[in-house]
Tab-separated table of C-alpha atoms in Angstrom:
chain	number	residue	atom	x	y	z
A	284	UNK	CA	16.159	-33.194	126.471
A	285	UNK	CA	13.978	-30.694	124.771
A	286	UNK	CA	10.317	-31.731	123.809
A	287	UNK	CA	9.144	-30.872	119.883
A	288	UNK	CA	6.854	-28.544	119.697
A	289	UNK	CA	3.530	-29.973	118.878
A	290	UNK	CA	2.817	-27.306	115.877
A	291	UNK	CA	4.485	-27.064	112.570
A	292	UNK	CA	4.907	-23.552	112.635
A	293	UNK	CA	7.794	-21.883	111.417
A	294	UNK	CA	10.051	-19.169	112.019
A	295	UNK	CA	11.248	-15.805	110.574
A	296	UNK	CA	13.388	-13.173	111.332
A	297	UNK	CA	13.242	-9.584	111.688
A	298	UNK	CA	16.713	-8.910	110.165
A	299	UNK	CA	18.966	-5.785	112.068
A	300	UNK	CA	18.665	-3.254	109.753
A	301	UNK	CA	19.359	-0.133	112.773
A	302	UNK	CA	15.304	1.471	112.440
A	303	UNK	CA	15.175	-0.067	116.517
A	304	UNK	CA	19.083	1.120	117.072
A	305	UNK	CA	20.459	-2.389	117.409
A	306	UNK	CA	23.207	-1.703	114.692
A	307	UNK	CA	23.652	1.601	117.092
A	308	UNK	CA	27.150	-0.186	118.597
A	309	UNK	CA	28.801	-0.171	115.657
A	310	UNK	CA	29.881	2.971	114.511
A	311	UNK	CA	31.472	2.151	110.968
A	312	UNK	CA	28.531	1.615	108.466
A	313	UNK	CA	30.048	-1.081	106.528
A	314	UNK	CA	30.722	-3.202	109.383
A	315	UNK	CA	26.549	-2.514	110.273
A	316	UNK	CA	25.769	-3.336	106.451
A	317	UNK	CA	28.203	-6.813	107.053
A	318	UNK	CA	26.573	-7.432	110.324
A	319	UNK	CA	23.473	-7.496	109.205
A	320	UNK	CA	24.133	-9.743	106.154
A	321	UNK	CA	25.823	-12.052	108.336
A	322	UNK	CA	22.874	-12.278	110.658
A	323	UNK	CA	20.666	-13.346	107.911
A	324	UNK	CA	23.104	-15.961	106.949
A	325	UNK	CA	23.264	-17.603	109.900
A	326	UNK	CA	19.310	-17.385	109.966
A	327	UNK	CA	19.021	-19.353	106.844
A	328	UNK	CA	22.302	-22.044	108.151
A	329	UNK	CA	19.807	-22.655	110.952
A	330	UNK	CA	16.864	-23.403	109.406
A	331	UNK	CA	14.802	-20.078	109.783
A	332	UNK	CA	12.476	-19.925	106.564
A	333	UNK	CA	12.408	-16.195	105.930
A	334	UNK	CA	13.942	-12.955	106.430
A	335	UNK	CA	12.123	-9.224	106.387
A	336	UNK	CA	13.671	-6.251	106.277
A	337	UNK	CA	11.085	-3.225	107.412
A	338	UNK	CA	10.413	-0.154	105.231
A	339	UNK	CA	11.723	3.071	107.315
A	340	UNK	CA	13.976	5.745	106.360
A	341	UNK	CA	15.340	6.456	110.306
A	342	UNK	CA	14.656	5.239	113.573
A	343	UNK	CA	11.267	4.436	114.992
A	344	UNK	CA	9.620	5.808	117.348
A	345	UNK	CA	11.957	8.462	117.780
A	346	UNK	CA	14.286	9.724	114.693
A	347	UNK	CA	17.795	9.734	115.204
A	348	UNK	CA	21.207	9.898	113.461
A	349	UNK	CA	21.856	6.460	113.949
A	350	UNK	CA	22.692	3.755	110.708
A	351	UNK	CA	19.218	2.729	109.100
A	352	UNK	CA	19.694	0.833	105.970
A	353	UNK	CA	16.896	1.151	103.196
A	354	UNK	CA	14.473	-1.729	103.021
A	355	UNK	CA	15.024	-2.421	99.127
A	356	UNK	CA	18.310	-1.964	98.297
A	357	UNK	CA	19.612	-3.884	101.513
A	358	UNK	CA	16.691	-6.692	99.829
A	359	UNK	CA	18.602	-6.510	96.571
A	360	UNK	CA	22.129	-7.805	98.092
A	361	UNK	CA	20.204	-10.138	100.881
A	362	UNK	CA	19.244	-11.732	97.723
A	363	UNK	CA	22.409	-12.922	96.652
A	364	UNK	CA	24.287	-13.262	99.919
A	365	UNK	CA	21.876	-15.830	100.656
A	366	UNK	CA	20.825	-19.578	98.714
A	367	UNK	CA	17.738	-20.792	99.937
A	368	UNK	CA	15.737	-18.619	103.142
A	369	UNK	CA	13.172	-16.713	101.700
A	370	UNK	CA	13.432	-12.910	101.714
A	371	UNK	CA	10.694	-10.146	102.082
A	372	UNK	CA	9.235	-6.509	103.486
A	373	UNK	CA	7.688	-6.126	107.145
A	374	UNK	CA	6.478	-4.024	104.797
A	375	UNK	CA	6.568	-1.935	102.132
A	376	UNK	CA	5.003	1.394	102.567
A	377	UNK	CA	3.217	1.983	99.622
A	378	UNK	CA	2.892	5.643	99.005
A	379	UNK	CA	6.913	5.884	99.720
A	380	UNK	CA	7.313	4.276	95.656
A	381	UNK	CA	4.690	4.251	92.909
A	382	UNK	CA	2.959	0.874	92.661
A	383	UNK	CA	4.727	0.218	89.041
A	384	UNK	CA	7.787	0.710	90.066
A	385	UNK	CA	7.527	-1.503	92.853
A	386	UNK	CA	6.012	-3.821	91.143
A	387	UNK	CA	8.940	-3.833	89.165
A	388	UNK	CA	11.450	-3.743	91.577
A	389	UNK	CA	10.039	-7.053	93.014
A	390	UNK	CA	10.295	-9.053	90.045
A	391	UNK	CA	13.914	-7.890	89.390
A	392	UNK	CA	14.925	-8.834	93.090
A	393	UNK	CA	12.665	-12.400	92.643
A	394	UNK	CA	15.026	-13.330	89.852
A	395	UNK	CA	17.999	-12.453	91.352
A	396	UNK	CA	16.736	-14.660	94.193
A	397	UNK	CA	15.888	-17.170	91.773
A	398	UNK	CA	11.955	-17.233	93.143
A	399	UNK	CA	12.421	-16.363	96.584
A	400	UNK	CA	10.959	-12.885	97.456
A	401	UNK	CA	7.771	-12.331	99.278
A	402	UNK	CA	6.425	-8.722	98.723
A	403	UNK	CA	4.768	-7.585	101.626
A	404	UNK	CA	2.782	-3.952	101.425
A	405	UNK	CA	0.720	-1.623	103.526
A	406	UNK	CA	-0.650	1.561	103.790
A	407	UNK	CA	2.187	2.845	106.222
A	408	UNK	CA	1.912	5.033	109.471
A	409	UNK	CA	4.913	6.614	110.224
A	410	UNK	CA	4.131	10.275	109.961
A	411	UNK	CA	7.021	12.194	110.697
A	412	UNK	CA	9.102	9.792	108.156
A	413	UNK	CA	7.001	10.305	105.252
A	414	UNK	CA	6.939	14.096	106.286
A	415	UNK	CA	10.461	14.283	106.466
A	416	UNK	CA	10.866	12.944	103.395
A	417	UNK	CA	8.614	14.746	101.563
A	418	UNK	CA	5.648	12.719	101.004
A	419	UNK	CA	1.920	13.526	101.617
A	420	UNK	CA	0.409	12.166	104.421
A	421	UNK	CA	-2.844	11.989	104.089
A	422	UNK	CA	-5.493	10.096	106.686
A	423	UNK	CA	-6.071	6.672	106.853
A	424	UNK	CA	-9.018	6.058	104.489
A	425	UNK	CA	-7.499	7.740	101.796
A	426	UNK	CA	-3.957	5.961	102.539
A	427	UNK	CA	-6.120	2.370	102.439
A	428	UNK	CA	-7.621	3.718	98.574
A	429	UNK	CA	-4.364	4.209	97.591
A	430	UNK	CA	-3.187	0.906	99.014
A	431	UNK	CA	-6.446	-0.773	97.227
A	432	UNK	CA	-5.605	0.528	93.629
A	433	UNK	CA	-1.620	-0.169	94.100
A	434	UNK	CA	-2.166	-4.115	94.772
A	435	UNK	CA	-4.719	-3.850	91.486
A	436	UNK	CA	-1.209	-2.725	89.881
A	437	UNK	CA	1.048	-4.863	91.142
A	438	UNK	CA	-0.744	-7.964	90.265
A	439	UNK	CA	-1.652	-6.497	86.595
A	440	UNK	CA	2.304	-6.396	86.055
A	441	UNK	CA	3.272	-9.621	87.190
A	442	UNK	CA	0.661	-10.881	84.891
A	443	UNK	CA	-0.579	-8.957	81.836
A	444	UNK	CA	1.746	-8.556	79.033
A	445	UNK	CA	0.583	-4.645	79.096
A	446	UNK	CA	-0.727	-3.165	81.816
A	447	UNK	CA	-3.172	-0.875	82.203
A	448	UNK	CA	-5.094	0.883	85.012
A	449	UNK	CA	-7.194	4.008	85.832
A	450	UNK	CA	-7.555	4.888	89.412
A	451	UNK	CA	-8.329	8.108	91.488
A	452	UNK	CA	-4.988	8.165	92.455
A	453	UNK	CA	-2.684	6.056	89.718
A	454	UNK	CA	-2.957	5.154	86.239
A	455	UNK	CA	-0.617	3.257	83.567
A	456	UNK	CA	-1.235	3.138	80.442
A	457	UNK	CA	0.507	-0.251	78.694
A	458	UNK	CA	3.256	-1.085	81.257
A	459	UNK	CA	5.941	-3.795	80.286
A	460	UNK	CA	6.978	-5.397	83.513
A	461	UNK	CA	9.801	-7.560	81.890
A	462	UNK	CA	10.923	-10.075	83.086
A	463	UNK	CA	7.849	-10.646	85.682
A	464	UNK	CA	9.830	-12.935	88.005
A	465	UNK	CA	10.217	-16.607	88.257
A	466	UNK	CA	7.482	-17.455	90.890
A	467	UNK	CA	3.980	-18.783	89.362
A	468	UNK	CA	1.007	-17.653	88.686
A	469	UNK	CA	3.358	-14.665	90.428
A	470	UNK	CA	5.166	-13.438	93.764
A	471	UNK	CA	3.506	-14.473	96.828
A	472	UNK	CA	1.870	-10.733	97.950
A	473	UNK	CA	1.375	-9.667	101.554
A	474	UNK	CA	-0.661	-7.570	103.078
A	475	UNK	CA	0.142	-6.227	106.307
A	476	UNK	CA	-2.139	-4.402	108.815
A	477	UNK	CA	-5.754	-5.894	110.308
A	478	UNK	CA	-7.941	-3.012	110.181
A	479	UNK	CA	-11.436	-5.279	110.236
A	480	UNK	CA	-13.531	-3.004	107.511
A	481	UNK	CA	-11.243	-2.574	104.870
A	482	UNK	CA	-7.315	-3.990	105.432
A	483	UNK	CA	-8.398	-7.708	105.870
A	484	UNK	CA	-10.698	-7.427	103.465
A	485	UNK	CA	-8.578	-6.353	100.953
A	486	UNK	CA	-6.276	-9.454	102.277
A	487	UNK	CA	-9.509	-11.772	101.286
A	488	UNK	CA	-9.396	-10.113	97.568
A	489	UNK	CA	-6.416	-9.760	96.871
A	490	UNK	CA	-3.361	-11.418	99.206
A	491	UNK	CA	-1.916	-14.826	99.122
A	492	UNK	CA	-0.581	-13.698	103.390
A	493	UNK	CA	-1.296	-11.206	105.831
A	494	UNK	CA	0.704	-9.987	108.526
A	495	UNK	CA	-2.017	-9.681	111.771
A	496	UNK	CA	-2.627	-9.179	115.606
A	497	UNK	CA	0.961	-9.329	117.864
A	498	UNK	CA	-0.207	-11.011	121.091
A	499	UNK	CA	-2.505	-15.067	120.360
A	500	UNK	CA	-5.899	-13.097	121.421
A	501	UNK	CA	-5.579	-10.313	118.871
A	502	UNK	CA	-4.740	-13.027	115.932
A	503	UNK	CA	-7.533	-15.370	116.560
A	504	UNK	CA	-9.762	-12.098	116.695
A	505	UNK	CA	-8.450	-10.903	113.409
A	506	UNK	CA	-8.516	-14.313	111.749
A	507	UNK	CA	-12.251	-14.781	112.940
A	508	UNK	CA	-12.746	-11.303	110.490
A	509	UNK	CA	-10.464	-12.609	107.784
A	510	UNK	CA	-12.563	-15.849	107.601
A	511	UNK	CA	-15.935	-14.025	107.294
A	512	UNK	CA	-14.417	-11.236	104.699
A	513	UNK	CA	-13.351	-15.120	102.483
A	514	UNK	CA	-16.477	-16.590	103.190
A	515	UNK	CA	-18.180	-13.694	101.690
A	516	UNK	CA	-16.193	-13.133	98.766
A	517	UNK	CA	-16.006	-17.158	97.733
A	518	UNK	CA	-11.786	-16.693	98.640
A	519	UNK	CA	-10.780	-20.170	100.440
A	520	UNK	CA	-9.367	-19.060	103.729
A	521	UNK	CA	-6.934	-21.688	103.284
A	522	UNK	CA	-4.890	-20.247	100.504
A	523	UNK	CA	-4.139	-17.083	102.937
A	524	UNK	CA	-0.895	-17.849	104.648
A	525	UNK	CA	-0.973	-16.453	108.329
A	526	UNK	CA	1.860	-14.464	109.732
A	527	UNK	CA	2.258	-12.322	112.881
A	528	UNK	CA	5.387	-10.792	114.615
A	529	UNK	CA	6.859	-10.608	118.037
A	530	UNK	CA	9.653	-9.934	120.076
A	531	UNK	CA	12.120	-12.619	121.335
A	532	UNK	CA	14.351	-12.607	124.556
A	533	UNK	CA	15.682	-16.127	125.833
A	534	UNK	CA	17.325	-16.740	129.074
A	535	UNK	CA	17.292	-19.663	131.506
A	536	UNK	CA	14.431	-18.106	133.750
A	537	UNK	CA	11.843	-15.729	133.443
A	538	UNK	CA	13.628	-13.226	135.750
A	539	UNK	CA	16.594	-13.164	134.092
A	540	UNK	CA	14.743	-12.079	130.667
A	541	UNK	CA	12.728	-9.485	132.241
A	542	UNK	CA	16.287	-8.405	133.881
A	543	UNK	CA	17.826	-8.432	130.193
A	544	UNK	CA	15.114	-6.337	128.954
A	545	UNK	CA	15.830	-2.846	128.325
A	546	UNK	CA	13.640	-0.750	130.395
A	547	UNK	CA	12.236	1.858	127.840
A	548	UNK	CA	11.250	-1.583	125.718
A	549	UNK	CA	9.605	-3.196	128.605
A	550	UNK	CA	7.649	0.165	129.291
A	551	UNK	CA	6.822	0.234	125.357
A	552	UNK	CA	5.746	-3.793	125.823
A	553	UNK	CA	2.849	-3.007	128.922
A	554	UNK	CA	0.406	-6.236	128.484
A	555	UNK	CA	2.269	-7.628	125.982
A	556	UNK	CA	5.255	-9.041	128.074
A	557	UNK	CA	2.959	-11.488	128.944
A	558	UNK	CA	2.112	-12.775	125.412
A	559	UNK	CA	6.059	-11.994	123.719
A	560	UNK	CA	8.669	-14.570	123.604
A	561	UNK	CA	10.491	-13.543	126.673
A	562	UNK	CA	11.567	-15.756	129.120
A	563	UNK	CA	12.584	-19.539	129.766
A	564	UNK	CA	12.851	-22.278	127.346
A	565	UNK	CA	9.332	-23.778	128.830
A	566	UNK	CA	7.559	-20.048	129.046
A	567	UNK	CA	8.457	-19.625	125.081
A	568	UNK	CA	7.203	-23.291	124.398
A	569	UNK	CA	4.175	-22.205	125.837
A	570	UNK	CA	3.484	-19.087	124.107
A	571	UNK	CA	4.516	-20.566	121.130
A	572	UNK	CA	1.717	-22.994	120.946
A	573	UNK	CA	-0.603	-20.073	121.787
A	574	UNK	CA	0.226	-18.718	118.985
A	575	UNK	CA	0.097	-22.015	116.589
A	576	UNK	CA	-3.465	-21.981	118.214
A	577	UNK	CA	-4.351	-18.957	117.335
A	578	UNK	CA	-4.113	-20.046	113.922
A	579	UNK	CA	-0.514	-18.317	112.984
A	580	UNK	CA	1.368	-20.667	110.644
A	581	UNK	CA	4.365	-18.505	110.764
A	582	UNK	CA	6.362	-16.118	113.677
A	583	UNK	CA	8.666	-13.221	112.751
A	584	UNK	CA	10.871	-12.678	115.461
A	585	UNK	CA	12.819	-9.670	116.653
A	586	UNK	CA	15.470	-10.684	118.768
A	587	UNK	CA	16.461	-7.946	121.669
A	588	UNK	CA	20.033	-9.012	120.953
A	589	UNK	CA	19.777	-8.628	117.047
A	590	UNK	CA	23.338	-8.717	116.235
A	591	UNK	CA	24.646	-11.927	118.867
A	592	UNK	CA	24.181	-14.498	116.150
A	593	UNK	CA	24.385	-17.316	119.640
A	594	UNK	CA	20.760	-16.144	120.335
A	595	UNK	CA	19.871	-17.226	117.300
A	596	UNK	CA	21.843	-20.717	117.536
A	597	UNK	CA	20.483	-20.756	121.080
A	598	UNK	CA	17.003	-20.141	119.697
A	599	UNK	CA	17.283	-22.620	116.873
A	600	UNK	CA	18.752	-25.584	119.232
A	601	UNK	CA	15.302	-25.103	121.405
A	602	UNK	CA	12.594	-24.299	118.582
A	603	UNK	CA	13.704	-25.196	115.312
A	604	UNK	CA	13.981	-28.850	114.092
């Protein structure tokens, strides 16, 4: 019989949505839009509290013609294909929509959700896509301003009747963001990304979560830097909800996940396939408590097999009460 885990830590998932090719098997894009609604269903039937959907246009790391379903739109129907698991972005690039609009966008998709979106943002990094696309890339600090005066946005139209801002790089001038969504004071905002200068402290000002770190060391360094950037500003460190992401591969033994594991993603992995979910029952246990010590209160998973939805029951029968 399986022993609880001693942390309270819960669980998302990465939701297929083809930018790492695993809708690549199927070939007929509705059955890859079905699939992947289907996938989060089963998710929330077994007890996973959220479900992310990333913000790319086409494959990462290398573009391809393969099925890659936008992050907001695919959002939009998650939100009422599903009852009760929260939904949100792992994240939204910000310079791919102006801030107002998205701003918008979110409350729209929070009632249609009836109050369960978290809007998770970033600066973004994927230079070829936003190339491709059209959109200027420019370097990091400037990307990071540009994040900074987009939150200021955001939160002035989920909560001023008229909004109004004057940046470097956006302005509005009297906004109406109605209706603003039905989560109070407004929807839970994320900020993803632990650069140590300015990202996580622009999670201390301004985020109610953070997305940080992928292996127990790197969180616990980050949060250390979080906690100092709160301490300084008078933000409770408490009120930041603590995420982090990883990949998941269960098998009965450690050899047989590393066997499972495609080789090109255990090459990508290096040090990190000793710090991912991948192996036995008792190695996950394990490096799931790592993590709840690091200080993460919640995992987002990406499972190798996306699409088997009996990885996920598998998963839930061993992790999730």
């Amino acid at each position: 019989m399986r022993s609880p885990l001693k942390s309270k830590m819960q669980f998302g998932l990465l939701v297929p949505q083809g930018w790492t090719m695993e809708l690549a098997h199927i070939k007929e894009p509705m059955e890859a839009g079905e699939t992947m609604i289907r996938v989060t269903q089963t998710a929330e039937e077994l007890g996973f509290a959220s479900a992310w959907l990333v913000d790319h246009f086409h494959t990462t790391p290398t573009p391809s013609q393969e099925v890659t379903f936008e992050c907001w739109t695919s959002i939009a129907a998650l939100a009422r294909e599903t009852r009760s698991i929260r939904i949100g972005q792992m994240v939204t690039c910000n310079n791919y929509r102006h801030p107002a609009l998205l701003a918008k966008m979110a409350s729209t998709v929070d009632v249609l959700s009836h109050g369960r979106l978290n809007f998770g943002i970033g600066a973004g990094w994927y230079e070829h896509e936003f190339r491709a696309y059209g959109y200027a890339y420019p370097e990091a600090p400037e990307r990071l301003q540009q994040l900074r005066e987009a939150v200021q946005i955001i939160l002035a139209m989920w909560t001023q009747e008229e909004a109004h801002f004057a940046g470097k790089y956006y302005q509005i001038n009297g906004a109406i963001n109605q209706p603003k969504g039905v989560q109070k004071p407004h929807i839970p905002l994320l900020i993803g990304g632990d650069g140590e200068k300015v990202t996580l402290k622009l999670v201390a000002r301004y985020a109610d979560a953070c997305n940080i770190g992928n292996d127990p060391a790197s969180v616990r360094q980050k949060l250390t830097v979080l906690k100092a950037h709160c301490e300084a500003l008078g933000r409770d460190y408490e009120s930041i909800r603590r995420t982090t992401s990883t990949l998941c591969l269960l098998a009965e033994s450690d050899e047989q996940a590393l066997a499972q594991l495609p080789a090109a993603l255990k090459a990508r992995l290096g040090d990190r396939l000793n710090t991912a979910l991948i192996g036995s029952p008792a190695t996950l246990r394990r490096r799931l408590e790592a993590y709840a010590e690091a200080g993460v209160q919640e995992l987002l998973l990406r499972f190798v097999a996306g699409t088997d939805l009996e990885t996920l029951r598998r998963f839930a029968r061993e992790f999730i009460a």
